[in-house]
XYZ file of C-alpha atoms in Angstrom:
578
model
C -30.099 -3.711 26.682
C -27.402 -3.117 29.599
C -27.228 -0.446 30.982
C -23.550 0.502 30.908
C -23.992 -0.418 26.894
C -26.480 3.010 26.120
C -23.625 4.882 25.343
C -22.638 3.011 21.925
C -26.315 2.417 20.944
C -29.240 4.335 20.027
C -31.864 5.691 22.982
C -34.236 3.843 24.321
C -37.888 4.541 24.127
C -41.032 2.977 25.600
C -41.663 1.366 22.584
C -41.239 1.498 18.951
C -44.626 2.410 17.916
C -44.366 5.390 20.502
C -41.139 6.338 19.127
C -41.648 6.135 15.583
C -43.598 9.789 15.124
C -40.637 10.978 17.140
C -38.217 9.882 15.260
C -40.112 10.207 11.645
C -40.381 14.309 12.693
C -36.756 14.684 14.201
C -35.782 12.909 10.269
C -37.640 15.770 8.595
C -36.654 18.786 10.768
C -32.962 17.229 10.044
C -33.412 17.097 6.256
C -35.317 20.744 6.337
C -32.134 22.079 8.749
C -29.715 20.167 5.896
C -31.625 21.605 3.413
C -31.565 25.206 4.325
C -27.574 24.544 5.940
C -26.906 23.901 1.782
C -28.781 27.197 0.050
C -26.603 29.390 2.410
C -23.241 27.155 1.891
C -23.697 27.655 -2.233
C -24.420 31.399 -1.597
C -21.849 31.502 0.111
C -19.042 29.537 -1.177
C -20.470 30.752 -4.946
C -21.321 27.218 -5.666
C -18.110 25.881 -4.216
C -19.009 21.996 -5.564
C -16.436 20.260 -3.018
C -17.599 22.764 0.205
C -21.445 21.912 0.062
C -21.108 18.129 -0.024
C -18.411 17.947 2.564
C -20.320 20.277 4.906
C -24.126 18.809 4.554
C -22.216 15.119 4.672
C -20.644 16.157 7.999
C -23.813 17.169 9.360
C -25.582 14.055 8.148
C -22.687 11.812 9.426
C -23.524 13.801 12.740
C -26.832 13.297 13.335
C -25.549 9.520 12.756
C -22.902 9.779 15.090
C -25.477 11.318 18.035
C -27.970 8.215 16.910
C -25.091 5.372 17.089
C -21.573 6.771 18.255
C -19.855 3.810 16.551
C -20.739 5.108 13.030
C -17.934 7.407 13.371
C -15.503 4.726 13.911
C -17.041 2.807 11.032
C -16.815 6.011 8.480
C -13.328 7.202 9.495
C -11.700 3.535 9.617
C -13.486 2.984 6.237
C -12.072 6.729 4.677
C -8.597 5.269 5.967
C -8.419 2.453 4.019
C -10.161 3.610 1.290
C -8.086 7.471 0.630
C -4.580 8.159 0.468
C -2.668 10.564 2.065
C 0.023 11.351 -0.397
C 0.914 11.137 -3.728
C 1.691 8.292 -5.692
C 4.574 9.309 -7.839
C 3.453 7.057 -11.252
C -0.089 7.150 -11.469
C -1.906 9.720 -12.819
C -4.732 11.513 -10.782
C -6.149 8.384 -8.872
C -9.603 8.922 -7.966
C -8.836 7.510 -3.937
C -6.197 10.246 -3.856
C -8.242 13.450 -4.540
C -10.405 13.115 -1.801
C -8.581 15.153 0.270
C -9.640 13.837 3.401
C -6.654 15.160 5.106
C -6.220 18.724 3.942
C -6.542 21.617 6.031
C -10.038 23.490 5.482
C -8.366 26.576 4.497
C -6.247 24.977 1.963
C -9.956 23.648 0.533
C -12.045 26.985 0.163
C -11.438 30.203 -0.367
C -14.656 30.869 2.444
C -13.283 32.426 5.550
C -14.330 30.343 8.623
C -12.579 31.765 11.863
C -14.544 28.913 13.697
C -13.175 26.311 12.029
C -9.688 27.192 14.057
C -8.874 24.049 16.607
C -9.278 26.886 19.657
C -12.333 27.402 18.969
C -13.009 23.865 18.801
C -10.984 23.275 22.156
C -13.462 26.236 23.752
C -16.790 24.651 22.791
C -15.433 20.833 23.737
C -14.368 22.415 26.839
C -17.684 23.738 27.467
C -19.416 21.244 26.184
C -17.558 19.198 29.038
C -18.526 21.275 31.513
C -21.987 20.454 30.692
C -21.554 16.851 31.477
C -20.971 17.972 35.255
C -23.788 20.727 35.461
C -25.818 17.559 36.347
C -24.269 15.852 39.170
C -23.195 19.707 40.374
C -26.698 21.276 40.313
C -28.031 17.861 42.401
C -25.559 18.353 44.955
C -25.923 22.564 45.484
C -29.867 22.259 45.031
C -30.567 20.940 48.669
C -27.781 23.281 49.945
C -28.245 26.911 48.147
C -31.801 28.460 48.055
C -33.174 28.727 44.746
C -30.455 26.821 43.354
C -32.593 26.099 40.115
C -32.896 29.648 39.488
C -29.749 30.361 39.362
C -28.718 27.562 37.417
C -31.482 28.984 34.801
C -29.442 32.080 34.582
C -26.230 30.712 34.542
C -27.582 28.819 31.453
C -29.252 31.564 29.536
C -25.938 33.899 29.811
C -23.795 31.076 28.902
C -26.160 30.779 25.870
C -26.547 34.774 25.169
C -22.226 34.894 25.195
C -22.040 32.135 22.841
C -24.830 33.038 20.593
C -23.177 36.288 20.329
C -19.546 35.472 19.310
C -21.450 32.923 16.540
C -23.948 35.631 15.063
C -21.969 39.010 15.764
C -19.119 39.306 13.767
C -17.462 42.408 15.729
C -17.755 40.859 19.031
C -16.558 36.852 17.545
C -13.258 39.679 15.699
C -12.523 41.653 18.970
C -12.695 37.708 21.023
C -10.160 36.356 18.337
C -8.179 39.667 18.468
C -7.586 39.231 22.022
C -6.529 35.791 21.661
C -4.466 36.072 18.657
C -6.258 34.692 16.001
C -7.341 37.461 13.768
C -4.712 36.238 10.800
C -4.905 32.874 12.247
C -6.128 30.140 9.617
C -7.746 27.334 9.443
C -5.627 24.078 10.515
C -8.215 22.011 11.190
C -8.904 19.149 8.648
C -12.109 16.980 8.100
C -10.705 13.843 10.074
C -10.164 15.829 13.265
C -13.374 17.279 12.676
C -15.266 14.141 12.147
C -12.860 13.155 15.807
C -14.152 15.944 17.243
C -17.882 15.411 15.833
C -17.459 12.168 17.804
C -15.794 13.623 21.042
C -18.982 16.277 21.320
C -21.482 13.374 20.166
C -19.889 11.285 22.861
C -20.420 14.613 25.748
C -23.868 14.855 24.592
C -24.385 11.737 25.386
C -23.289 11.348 28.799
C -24.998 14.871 29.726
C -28.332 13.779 28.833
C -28.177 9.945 29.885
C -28.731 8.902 33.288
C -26.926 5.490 32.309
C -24.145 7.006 30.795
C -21.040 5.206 31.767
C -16.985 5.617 31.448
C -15.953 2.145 29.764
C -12.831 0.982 32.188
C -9.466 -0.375 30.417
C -6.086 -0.905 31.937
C -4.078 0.495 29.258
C -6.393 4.139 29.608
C -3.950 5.636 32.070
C -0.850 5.155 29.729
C -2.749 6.422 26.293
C -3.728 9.284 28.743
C 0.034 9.538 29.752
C 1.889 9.541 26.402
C -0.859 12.016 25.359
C 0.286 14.037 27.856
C 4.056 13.720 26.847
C 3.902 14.587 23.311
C 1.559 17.954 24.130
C 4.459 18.619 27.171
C 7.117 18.164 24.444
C 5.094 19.931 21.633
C 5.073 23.068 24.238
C 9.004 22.625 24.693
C 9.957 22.599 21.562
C 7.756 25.477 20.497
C 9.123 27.547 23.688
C 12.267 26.832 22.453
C 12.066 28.636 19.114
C 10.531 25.508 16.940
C 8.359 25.665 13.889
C 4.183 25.095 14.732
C 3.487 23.652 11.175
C 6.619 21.128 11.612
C 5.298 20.503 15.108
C 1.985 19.998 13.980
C 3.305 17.270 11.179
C 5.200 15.874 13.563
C 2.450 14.819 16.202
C -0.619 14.730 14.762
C -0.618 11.409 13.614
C 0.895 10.247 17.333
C -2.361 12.141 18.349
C -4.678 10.623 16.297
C -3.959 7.360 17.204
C -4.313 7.759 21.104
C -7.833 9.443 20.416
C -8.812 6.237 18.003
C -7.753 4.208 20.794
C -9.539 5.658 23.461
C -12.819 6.422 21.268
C -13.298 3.085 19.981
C -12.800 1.085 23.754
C -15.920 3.456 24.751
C -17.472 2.747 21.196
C -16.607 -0.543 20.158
C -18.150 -2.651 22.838
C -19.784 -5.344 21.421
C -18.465 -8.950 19.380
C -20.487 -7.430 16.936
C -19.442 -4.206 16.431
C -15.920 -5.978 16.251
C -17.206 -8.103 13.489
C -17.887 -4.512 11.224
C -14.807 -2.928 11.960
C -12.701 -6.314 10.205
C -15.566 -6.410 7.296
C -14.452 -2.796 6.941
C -10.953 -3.651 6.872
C -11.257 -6.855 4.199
C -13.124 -5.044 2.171
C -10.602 -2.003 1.807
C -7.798 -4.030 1.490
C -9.517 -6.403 -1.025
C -10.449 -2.758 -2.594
C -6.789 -2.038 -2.464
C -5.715 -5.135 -4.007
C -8.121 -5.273 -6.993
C -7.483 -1.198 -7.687
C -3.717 -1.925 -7.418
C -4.046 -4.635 -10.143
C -6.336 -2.161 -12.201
C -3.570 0.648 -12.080
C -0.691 -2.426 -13.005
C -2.699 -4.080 -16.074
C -4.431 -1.141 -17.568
C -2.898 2.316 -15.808
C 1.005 1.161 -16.494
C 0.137 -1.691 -19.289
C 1.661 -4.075 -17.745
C 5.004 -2.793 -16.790
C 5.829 -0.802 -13.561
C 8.401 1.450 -15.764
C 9.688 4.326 -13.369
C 6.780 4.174 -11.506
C 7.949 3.129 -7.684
C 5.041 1.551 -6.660
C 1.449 0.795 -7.641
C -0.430 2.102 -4.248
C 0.483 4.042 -0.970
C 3.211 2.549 1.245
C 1.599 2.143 4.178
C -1.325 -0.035 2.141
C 1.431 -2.905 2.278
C 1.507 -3.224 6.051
C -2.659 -3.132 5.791
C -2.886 -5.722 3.354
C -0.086 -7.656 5.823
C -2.449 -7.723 8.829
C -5.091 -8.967 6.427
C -3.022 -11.892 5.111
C -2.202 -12.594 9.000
C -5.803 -12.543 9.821
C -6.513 -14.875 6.547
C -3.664 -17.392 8.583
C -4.732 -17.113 11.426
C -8.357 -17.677 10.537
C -7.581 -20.536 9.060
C -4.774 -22.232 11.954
C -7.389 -21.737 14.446
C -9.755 -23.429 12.732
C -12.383 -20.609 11.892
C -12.090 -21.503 8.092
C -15.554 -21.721 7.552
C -16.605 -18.429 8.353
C -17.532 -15.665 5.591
C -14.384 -13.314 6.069
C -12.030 -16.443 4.979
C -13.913 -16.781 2.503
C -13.809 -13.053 1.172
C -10.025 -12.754 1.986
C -9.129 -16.124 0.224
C -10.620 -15.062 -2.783
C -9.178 -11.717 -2.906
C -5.939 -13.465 -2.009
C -4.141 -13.097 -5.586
C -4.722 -9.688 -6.376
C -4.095 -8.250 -2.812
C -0.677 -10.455 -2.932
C 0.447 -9.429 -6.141
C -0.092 -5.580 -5.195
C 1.529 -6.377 -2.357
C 4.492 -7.380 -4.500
C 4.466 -4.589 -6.717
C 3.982 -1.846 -4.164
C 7.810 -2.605 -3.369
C 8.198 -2.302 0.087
C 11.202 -4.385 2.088
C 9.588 -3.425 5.259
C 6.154 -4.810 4.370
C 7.965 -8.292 3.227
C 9.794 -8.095 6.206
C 7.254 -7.339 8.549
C 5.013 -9.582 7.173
C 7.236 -12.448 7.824
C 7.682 -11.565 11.278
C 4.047 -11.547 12.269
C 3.681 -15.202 10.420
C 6.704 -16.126 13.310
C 4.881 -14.155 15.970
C 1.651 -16.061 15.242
C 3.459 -19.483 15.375
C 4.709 -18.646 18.458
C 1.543 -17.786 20.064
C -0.001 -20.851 18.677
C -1.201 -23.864 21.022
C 1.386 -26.500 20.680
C -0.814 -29.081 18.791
C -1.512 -25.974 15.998
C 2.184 -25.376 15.933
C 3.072 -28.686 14.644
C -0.116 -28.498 12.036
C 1.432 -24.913 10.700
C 5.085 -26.779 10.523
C 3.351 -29.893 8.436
C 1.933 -26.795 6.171
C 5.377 -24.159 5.862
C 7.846 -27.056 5.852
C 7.222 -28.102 2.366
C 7.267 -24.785 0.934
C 10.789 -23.710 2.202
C 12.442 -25.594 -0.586
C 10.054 -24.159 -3.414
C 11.105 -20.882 -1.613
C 15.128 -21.729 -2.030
C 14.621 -23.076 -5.285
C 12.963 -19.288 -6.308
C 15.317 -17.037 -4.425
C 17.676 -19.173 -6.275
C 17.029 -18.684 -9.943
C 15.423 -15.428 -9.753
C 18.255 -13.941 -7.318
C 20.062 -12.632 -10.785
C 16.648 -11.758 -12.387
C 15.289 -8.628 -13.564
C 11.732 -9.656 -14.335
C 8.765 -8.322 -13.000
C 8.614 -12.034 -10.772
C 11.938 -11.105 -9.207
C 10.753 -8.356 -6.964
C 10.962 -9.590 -3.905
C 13.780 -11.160 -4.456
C 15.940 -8.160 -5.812
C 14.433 -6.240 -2.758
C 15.634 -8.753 -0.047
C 18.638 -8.658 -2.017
C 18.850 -4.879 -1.649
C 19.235 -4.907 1.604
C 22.208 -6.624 1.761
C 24.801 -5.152 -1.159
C 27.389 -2.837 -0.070
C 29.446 -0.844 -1.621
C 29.414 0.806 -5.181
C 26.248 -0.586 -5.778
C 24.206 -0.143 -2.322
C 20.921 0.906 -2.432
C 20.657 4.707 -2.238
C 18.031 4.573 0.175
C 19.977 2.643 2.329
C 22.911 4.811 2.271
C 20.473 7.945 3.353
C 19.257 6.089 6.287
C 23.002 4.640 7.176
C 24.176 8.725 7.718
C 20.649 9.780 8.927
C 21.020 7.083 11.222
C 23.989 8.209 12.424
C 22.630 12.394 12.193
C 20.125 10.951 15.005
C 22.484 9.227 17.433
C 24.121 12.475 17.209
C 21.663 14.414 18.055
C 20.569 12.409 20.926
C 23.970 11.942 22.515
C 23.368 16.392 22.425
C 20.317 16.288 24.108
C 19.844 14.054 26.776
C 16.465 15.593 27.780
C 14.792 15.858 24.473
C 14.779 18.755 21.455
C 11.056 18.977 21.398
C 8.923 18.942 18.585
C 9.213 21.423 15.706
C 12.639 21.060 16.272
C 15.156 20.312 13.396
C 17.935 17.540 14.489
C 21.610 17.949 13.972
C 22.834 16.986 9.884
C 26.478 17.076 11.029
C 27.204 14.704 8.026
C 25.141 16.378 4.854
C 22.287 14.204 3.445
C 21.391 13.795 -0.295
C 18.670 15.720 -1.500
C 15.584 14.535 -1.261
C 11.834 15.921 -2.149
C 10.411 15.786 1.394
C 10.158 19.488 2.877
C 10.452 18.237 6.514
C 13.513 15.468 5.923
C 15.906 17.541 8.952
C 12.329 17.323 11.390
C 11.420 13.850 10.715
C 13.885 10.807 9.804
C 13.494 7.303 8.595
C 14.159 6.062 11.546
C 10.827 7.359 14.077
C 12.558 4.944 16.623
C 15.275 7.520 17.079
C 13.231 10.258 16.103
C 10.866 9.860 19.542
C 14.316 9.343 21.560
C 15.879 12.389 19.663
C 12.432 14.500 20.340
C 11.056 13.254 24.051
C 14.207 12.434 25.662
C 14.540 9.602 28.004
C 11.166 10.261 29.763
C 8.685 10.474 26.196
C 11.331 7.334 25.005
C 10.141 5.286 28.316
C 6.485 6.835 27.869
C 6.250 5.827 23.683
C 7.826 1.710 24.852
C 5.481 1.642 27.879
C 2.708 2.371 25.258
C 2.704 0.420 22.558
C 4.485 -2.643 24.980
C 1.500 -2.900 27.213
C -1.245 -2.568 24.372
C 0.786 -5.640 22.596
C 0.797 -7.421 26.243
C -2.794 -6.649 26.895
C -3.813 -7.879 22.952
C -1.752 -10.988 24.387
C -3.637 -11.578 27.857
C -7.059 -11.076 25.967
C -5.859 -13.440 23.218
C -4.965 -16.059 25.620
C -8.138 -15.748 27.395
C -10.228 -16.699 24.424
C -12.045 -20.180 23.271
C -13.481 -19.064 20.398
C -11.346 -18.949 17.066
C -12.626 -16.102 15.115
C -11.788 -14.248 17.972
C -8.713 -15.693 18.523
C -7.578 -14.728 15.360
C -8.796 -11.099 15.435
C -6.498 -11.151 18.764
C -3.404 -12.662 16.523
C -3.987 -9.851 13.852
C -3.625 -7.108 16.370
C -0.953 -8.532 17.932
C 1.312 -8.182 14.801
C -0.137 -5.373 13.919
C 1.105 -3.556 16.946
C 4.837 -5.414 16.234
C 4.757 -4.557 12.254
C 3.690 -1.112 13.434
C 7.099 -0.788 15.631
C 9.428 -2.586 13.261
C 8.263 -0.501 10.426
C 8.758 2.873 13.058
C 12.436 1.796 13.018
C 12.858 1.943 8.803
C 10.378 4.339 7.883
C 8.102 6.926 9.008
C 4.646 5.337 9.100
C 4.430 6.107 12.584
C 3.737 9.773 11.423
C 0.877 8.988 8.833
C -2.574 9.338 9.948
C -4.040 5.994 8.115
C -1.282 4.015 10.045
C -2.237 5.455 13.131
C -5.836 5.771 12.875
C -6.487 1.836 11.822
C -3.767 0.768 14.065
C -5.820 3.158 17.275
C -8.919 1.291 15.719
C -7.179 -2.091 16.054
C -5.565 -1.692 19.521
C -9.464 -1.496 20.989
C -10.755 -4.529 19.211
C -9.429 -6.991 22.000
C -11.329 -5.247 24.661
C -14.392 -6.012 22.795
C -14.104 -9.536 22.794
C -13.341 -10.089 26.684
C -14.850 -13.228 27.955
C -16.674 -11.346 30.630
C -19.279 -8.810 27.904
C -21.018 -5.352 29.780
C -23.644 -5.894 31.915
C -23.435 -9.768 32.332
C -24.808 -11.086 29.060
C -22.340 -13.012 26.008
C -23.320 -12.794 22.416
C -23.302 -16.231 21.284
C -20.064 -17.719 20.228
C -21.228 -20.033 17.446
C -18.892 -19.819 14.528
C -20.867 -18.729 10.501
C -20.738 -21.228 8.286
């Protein structure tokens, strides 16, 4: 095993047959600690069934997490494309939509946890950090300072006393959170930045107690580290400023997420491998997707989409779009014989027509645009194998735009939403008249301030908007383009293009750099992903929703993976499944 790989796999031992009692008596003090960790949650949460779960799952999930840091990756990009975020206005209680993976704890249980507030979180990652230099520090002051180790030893054990103190004595944790402000603070921390922050601590642990613990290198670090730094400058602004936490908080925490993802899964995700479970993970969810979407069509709605907008979440359209890319490109570079062409061609039909009835412009739209991004990208003997393949169809595709343009049948629907976009007048789309004077509400509001409102902020309506049922329509538009211009200024506007332009360029140098097709078209996929991502920023406000950003921070890190040069000199073996 190389060395600089330790840090994404499990410890290494002698041998197995000397670790095995190790690890068979570390299992059962785990499952007595879980055990134990569940009496006192049911005393006392009295029998709270959704608190108990959650809480002995997270610790379970941890003890993963410490044993192979990429199981996090695995169980938050599978929750992604599994749960929904929001309603769906339509369908009545759907079971993916009442996990609610992205509530706030104290919105979940009536049990008080002070800990569970993200300072307190901050304070023990922070010291946690610390511990990853006590290390290097205590071998450099040990040959200078007599009886160095000594007072390292009591350094420790009053670190230890303070913080076993504010844990286990309540007066001392109240008069702490007193002085800091927090005594009527609640809880705003939800289980996905927990299960981040599991990972973060899992990932400190780590590099405190391995010797071979290394910092994976990658050139677009610096700027995820940068436009991190931007949005919490510009959080701090607009909160100094007078503006609303909670708004703030809705505003960026998705932006947040996504750098985090990113960064995680480059130290993570290391191996072809590991790269291969992250797209199972995402053809299976969006296969899930498609085949749940046709369940809540044919038996939910009977049929008939009625009033009901759409059939699943909007942002499950642009996931099911990078899966039909990756189907494409699978098969244009040739890797059609491999098991995840296989699995996406035959949950091709379903996934499309969900697709079709989720009703979203932008996802037809966008998904047309990666197809043209992929043909450009192509070698030049592919691109004329693609044209042989799309030039016959652009007549069928006349001849149905053609009679259905007029149509009001359930096989119209991407028709009458191209169509949509395009009628003026009486009988323009509402929606499209919203964004036209939001649009203009934004432009506005930039021209007013050059150097950026902040976040938390509300823009300038100087042209009223129609009502809508979205309590943060004056902090967030449509149009996220404008919104980061309107919020950061000029500097977070450069900052927000210099991100997502050199993780597209870098996908693009990686992608060019490859021989073998599977990987090739794993490069393709997150190339359009990163352009639907941005094109869909400009319409709607996906950019602020945490599955977007979470699978698309996932996605940005697989390239990285598949370099032709692997950690510590060896290459897993290219040769294709069949």
């Amino acid at each position: 095993m190389p060395p600089s790989d330790y840090s994404a796999t499990a410890p290494p031992s002698g041998s197995a047959r000397d670790g095995e009692p190790i690890r068979r008596h570390a299992l059962n003090a785990w499952a007595i600690v879980l055990s134990l960790f569940a009496v006192w949650l049911i005393w006392k949460t009295e029998a709270n069934l959704f608190a108990v779960p959650l809480a002995v799952g997270a610790a379970a999930l941890l003890v993963a997490i410490v044993y192979r840091l990429e199981f996090g990756i695995y169980a938050l990009l599978a929750s992604v494309m599994i749960f929904e975020q929001f309603q769906i206005f339509g369908i009545p209680d759907p079971i993916t939509g009442n996990v609610p993976l992205y509530e706030n704890f104290s919105n979940l249980t009536a049990m008080k946890i002070p800990l569970l507030h993200p300072v307190w979180f901050a304070l023990l990652a922070a010291a946690i950090g610390a511990g990853c230099f006590a290390r290097p520090a205590f071998r450099w002051l040990e040959p200078r300072v007599p009886r160095a180790r000594w007072i390292a030893a009591a350094a420790g054990v009053a670190a230890a006393a303070v913080i076993a103190g504010v844990l286990i004595v309540p007066s001392l944790r109240y008069r702490l959170m007193g002085w800091a402000g927090l005594i009527n603070a609640k809880p705003t921390l939800n289980p996905v930045e927990l299960l981040i922050f599991l990972m973060l601590v899992s990932w400190f642990v780590r590099a405190a107690i391995s010797p071979d613990w290394s910092l994976r290198r990658s050139p677009n670090l610096w700027i995820a580290v940068l436009f991190a730094g931007v949005l919490a400058l510009f959080t701090l602004l607009g909160l100094a400023r007078g503006g609303d936490l909670k708004a703030a908080l809705w505003e960026v925490r998705a932006l947040f997420y996504l750098i985090a993802m990113y960064v995680l899964a480059v130290q993570f995700i290391r191996r072809p491998s590991q790269v291969r479970i992250c797209i199972w993970i995402a053809i299976l969810g969006v296969t899930f997707k498609g085949l749940q979407g046709c369940y809540r069509y044919f038996v939910t709605l009977g049929g008939s989409l009625g009033d009901a907008p759409a059939i699943t979440s909007h942002e499950d359209a642009v996931f099911m779009s990078t899966m039909f890319v990756l189907l494409a490109a699978l098969f244009l570079t040739g890797a059609w014989k491999r098991k995840e062409f296989a699995v996406l061609a035959a949950g091709f039909a379903p996934t499309f027509l969900t697709f079709v009835l989720t009703q979203r412009r932008i996802a037809y739209a966008v998904f047309a645009l990666s197809l043209i991004i992929v043909f450009f990208l192509l070698p030049r003997a592919k691109k004329w194998f693609a044209m042989k393949l799309a030039l016959p169809l652009l007549p069928l595709m006349l001849v149905y735009t053609v009679v259905f343009w007029n149509s009001s049948s359930t096989l119209a629907l991407p028709v009458r939403q191209i169509k949509s976009v395009f009628i003026t007048g009486e009988e323009e789309d509402t929606s499209n008249t919203y964004r036209r004077i939001e649009n203009y509400n934004m432009i506005q509001t930039i021209r007013q301030n050059k150097a950026g409102l902040g976040f938390g902020r509300r823009y300038l309506v100087l042209v009223p908007l129609p009502a809508v049922d979205f309590p943060l329509w004056d902090y967030i538009p449509h149009n996220c383009i404008y919104w980061m211009w309107a919020k950061t200024g000029f500097v977070g506007f450069l900052a927000f293009w210099l991100f997502f332009g050199l993780m597209m360029t870098r996908s693009t140098i990686l992608y060019r750099r490859q021989r073998d097709p599977y990987r090739q078209a794993v490069c393709l996929m997150v190339i359009t992903f990163i352009a639907s991502q941005i094109a869909v920023a400009y319409y709607d406000l996906q950019i602020t929703f945490y599955r977007n950003m979470i699978y698309l921070g996932v996605a940005m890190a697989l390239p990285e993976a598949l370099r032709k040069e692997e950690v510590g000199g060896e290459r897993e073996s290219e040769k294709p499944e069949t």
